[in-house]
PDB file of C-alpha atoms in Angstrom:
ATOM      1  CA  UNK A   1      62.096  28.056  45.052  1.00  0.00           C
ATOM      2  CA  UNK A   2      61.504  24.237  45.431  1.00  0.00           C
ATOM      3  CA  UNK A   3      63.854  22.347  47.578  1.00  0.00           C
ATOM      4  CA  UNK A   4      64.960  18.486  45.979  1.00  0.00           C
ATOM      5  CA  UNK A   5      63.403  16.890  48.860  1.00  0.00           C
ATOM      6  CA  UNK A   6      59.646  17.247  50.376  1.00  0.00           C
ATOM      7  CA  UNK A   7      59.603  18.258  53.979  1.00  0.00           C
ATOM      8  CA  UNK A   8      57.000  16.188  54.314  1.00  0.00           C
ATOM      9  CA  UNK A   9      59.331  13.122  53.846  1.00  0.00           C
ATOM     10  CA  UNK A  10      62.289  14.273  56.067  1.00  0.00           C
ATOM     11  CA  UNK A  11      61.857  11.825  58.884  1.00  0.00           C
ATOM     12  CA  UNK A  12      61.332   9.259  56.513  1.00  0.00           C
ATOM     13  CA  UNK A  13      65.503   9.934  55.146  1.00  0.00           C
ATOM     14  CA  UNK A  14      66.484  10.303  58.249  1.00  0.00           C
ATOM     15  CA  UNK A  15      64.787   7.096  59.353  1.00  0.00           C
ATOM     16  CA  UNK A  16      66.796   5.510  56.464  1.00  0.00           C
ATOM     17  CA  UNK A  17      69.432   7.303  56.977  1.00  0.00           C
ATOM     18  CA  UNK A  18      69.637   5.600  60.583  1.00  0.00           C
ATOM     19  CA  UNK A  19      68.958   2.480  59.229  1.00  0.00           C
ATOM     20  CA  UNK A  20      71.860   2.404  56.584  1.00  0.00           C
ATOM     21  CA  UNK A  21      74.489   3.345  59.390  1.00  0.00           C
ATOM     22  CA  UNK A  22      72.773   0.678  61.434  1.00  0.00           C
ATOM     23  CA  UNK A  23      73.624  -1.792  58.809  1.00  0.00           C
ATOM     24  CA  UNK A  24      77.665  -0.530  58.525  1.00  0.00           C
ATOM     25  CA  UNK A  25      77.779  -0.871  61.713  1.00  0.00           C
ATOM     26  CA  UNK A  26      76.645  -4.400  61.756  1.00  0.00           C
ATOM     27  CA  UNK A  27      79.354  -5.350  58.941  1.00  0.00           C
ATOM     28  CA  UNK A  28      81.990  -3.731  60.394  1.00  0.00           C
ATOM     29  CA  UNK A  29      81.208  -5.852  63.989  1.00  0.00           C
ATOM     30  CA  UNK A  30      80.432  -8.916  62.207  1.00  0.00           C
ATOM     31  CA  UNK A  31      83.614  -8.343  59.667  1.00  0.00           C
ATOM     32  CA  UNK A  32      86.376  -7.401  61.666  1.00  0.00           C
ATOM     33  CA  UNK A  33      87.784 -10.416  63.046  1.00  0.00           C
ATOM     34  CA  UNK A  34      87.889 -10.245  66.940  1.00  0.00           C
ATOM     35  CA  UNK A  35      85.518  -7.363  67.586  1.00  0.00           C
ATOM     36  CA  UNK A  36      82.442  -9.891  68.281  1.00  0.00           C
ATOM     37  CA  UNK A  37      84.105 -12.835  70.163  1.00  0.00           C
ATOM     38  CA  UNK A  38      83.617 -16.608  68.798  1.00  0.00           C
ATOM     39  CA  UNK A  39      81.497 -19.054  71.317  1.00  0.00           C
ATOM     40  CA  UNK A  40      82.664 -22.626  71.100  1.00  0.00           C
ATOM     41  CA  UNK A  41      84.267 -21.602  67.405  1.00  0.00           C
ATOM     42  CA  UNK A  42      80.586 -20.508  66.226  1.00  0.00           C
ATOM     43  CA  UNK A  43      80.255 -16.756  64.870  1.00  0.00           C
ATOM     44  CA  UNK A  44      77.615 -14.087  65.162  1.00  0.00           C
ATOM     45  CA  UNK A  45      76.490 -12.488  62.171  1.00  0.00           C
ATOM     46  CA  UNK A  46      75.056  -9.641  62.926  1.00  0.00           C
ATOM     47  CA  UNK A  47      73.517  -8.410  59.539  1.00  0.00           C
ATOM     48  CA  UNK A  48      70.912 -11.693  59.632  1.00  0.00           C
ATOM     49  CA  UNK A  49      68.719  -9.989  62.665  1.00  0.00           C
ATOM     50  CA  UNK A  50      69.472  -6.029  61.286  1.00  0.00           C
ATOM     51  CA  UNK A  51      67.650  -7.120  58.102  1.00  0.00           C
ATOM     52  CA  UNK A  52      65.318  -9.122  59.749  1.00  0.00           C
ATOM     53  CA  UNK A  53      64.173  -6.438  61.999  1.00  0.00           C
ATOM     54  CA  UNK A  54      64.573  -3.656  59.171  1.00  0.00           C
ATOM     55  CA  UNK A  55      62.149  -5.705  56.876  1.00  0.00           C
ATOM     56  CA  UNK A  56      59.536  -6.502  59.687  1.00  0.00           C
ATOM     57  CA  UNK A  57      59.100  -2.478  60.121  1.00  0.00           C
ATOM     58  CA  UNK A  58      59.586  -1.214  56.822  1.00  0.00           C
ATOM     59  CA  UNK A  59      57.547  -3.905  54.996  1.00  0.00           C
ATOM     60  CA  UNK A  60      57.956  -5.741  51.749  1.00  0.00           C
ATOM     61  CA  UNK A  61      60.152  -3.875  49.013  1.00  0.00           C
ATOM     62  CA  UNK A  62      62.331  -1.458  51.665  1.00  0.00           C
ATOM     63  CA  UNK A  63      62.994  -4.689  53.485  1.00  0.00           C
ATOM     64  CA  UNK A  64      63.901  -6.248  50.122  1.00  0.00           C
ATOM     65  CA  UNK A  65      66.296  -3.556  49.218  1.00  0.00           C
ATOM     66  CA  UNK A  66      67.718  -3.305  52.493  1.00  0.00           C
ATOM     67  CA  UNK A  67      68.354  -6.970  52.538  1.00  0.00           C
ATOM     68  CA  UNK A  68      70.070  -6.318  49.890  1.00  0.00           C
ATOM     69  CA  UNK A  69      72.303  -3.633  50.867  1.00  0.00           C
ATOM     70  CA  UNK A  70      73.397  -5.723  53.862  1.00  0.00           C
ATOM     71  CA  UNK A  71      74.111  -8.637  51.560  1.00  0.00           C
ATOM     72  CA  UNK A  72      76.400  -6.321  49.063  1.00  0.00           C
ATOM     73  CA  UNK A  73      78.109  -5.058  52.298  1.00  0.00           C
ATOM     74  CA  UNK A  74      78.741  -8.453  53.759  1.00  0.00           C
ATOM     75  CA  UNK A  75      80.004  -9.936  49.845  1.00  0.00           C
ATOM     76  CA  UNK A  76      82.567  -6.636  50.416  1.00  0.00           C
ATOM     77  CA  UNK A  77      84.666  -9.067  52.644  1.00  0.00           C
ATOM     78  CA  UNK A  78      83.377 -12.206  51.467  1.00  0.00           C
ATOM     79  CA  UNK A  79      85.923 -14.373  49.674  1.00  0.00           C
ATOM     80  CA  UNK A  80      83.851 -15.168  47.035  1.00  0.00           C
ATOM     81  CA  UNK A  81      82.489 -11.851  45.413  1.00  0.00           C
ATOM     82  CA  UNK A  82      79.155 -13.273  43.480  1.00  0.00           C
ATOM     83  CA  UNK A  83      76.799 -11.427  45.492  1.00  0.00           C
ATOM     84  CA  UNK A  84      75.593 -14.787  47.138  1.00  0.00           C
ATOM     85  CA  UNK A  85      74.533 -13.164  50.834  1.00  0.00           C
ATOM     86  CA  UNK A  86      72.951 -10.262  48.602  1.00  0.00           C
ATOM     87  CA  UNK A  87      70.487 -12.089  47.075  1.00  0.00           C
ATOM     88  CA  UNK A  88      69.708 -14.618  50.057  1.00  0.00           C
ATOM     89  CA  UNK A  89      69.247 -11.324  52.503  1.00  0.00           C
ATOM     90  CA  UNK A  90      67.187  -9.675  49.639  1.00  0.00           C
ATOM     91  CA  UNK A  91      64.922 -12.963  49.658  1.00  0.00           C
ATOM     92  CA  UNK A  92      64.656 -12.590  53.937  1.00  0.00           C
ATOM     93  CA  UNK A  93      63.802  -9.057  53.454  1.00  0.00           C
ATOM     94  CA  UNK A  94      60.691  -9.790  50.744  1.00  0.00           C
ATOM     95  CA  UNK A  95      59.608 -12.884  53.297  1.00  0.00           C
ATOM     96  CA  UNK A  96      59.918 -11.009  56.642  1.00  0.00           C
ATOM     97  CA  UNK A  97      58.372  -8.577  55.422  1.00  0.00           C
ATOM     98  CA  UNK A  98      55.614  -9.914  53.396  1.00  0.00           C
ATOM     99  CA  UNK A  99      55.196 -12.270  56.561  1.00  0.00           C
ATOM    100  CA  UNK A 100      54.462  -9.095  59.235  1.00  0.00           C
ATOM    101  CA  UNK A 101      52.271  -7.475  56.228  1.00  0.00           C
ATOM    102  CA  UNK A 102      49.916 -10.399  55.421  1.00  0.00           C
ATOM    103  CA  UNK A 103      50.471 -13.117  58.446  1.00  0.00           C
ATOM    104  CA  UNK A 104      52.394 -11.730  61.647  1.00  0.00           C
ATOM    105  CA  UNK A 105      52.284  -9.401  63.962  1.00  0.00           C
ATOM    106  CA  UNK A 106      54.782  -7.283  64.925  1.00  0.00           C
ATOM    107  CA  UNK A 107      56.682  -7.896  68.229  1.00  0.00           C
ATOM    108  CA  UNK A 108      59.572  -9.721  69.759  1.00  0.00           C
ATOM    109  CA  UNK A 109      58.784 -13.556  69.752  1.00  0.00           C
ATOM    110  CA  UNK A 110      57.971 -13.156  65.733  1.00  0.00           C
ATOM    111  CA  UNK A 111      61.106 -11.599  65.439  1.00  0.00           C
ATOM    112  CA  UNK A 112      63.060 -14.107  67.273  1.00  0.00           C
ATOM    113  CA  UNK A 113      61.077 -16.837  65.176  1.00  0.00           C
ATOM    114  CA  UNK A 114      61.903 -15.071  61.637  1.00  0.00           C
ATOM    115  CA  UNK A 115      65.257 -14.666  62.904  1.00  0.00           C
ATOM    116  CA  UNK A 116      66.191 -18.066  63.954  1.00  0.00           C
ATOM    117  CA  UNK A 117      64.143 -19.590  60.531  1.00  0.00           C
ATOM    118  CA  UNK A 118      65.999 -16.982  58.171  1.00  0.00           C
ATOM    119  CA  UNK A 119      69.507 -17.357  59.720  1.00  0.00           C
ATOM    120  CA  UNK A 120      69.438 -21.162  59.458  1.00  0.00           C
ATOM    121  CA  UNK A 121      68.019 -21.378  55.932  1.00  0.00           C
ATOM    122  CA  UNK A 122      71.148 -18.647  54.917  1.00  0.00           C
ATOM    123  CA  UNK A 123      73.447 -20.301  56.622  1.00  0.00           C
ATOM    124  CA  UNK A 124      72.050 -23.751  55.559  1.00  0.00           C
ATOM    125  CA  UNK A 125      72.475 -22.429  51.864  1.00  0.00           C
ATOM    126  CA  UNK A 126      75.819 -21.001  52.169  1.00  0.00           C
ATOM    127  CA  UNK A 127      76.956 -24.808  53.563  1.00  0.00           C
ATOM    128  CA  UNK A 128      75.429 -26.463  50.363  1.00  0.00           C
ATOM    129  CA  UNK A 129      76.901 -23.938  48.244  1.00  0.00           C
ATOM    130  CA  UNK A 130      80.128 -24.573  49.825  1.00  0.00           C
ATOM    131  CA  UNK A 131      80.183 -28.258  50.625  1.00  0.00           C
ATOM    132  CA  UNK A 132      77.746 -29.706  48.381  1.00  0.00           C
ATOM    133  CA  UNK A 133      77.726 -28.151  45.278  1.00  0.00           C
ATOM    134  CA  UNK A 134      81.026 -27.195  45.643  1.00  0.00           C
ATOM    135  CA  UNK A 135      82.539 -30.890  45.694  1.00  0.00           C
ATOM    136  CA  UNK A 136      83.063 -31.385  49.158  1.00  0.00           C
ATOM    137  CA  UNK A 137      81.646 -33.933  50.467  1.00  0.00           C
ATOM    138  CA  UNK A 138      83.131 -34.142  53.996  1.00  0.00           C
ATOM    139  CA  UNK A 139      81.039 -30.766  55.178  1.00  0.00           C
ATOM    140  CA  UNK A 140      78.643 -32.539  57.705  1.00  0.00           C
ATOM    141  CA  UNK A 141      80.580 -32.233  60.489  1.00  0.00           C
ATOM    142  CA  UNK A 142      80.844 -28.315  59.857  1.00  0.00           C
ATOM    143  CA  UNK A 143      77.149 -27.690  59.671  1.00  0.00           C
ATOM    144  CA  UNK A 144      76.100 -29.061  63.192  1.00  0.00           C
ATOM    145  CA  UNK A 145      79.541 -27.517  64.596  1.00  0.00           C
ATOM    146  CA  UNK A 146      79.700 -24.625  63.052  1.00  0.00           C
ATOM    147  CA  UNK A 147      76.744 -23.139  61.039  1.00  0.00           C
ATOM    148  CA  UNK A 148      73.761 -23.888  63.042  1.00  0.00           C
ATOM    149  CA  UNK A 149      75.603 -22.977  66.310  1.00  0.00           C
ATOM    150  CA  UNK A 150      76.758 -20.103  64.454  1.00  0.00           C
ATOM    151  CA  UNK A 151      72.787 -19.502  63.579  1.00  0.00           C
ATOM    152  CA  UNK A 152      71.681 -19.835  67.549  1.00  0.00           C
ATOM    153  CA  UNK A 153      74.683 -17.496  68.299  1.00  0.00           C
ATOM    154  CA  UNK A 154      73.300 -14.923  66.009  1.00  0.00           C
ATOM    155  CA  UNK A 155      69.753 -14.949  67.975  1.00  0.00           C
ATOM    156  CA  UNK A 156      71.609 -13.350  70.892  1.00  0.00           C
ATOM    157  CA  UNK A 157      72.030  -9.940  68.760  1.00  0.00           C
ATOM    158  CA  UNK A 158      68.097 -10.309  68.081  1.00  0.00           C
ATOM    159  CA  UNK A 159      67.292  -7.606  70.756  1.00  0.00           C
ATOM    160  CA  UNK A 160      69.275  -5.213  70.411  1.00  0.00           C
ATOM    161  CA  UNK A 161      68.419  -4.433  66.665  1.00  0.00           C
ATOM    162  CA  UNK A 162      64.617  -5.221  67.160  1.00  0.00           C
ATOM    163  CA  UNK A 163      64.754  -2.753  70.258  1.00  0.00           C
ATOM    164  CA  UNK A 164      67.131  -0.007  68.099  1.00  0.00           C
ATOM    165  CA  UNK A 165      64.835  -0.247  64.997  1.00  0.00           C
ATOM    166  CA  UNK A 166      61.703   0.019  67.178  1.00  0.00           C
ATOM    167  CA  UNK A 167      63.131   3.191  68.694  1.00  0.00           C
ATOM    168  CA  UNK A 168      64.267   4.748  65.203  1.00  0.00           C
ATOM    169  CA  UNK A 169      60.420   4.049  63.914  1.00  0.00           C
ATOM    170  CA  UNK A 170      58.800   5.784  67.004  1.00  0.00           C
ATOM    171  CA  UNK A 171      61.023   8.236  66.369  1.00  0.00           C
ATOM    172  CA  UNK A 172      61.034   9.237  62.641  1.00  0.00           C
ATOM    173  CA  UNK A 173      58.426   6.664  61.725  1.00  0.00           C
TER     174      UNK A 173
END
């Protein structure tokens, strides 16, 4: 009798497995107002440095399609439902991972780099769409007192998915 998945790959689903309740976990902190608390009216968003760290262990295309299941499960609360933090996660997840493949190594100070470079350039593209292209022109104000405070505030979560992934890879990986 064959069984519908290889016992050869079990750690592998579990490792994902992990991973994907990692990443609910993340949106429920980071989307429940008043679970995470606001610094100085900047927020954390916990999902940037999940997918970060799941894309600089898994590699290119899991850490593309995990971007972009953090994405879809941040646009579940986002106001605007066009699957905007979708695709920009799915992008950090093909260049994190591509980076650690081909570039990087592997350890804490990358990840705090990647981190810090892909939660600015999100956040810096969620302000454009919002202020620029959207019509407003008054937004400046909002991006150094908000969004990149918001992106430094974010680094502080850094650790304790890098550490939690680490530990789910020596474990299943």
């Amino acid at each position: 009798m064959r069984t519908v998945f290889n016992t050869d790959n079990k750690d592998i689903y579990k490792r994902r497995l992990c991973f994907a309740a990692m990443f609910v976990a993340a949106a429920v902190l980071q989307n429940t107002s008043g679970l995470i608390p606001e610094m100085f009216g900047a927020r954390a968003m916990p999902l940037i440095p999940a997918a970060v760290c799941v894309a600089m262990f898994e590699r290119e295309i899991s850490g593309t399609l995990f971007g972009a299941f953090a994405g879809l499960l941040w646009d579940m609360s986002a106001p605007s439902g066009i699957s905007f933090n979708a695709v920009m996660l799915a992008a950090v997840g093909l260049a994190c991972g591509s980076l650690i493949t081909y570039v990087m190594r592997n350890n804490l100070v990358t990840a705090l780099l990647l981190c810090f470079v892909s939660a600015v350039f999100h956040l810096v593209c969620y302000w454009m769409k919002t202020y620029i292209f959207g019509g407003d022109f008054k937004g400046a104000v909002s991006l150094l007192t908000f969004y990149i405070p918001s992106a430094l505030y974010t680094l502080l979560w850094l650790p304790v998915f890098y550490f939690s992934v680490r530990a789910i890879m020596k474990r299943f990986g």
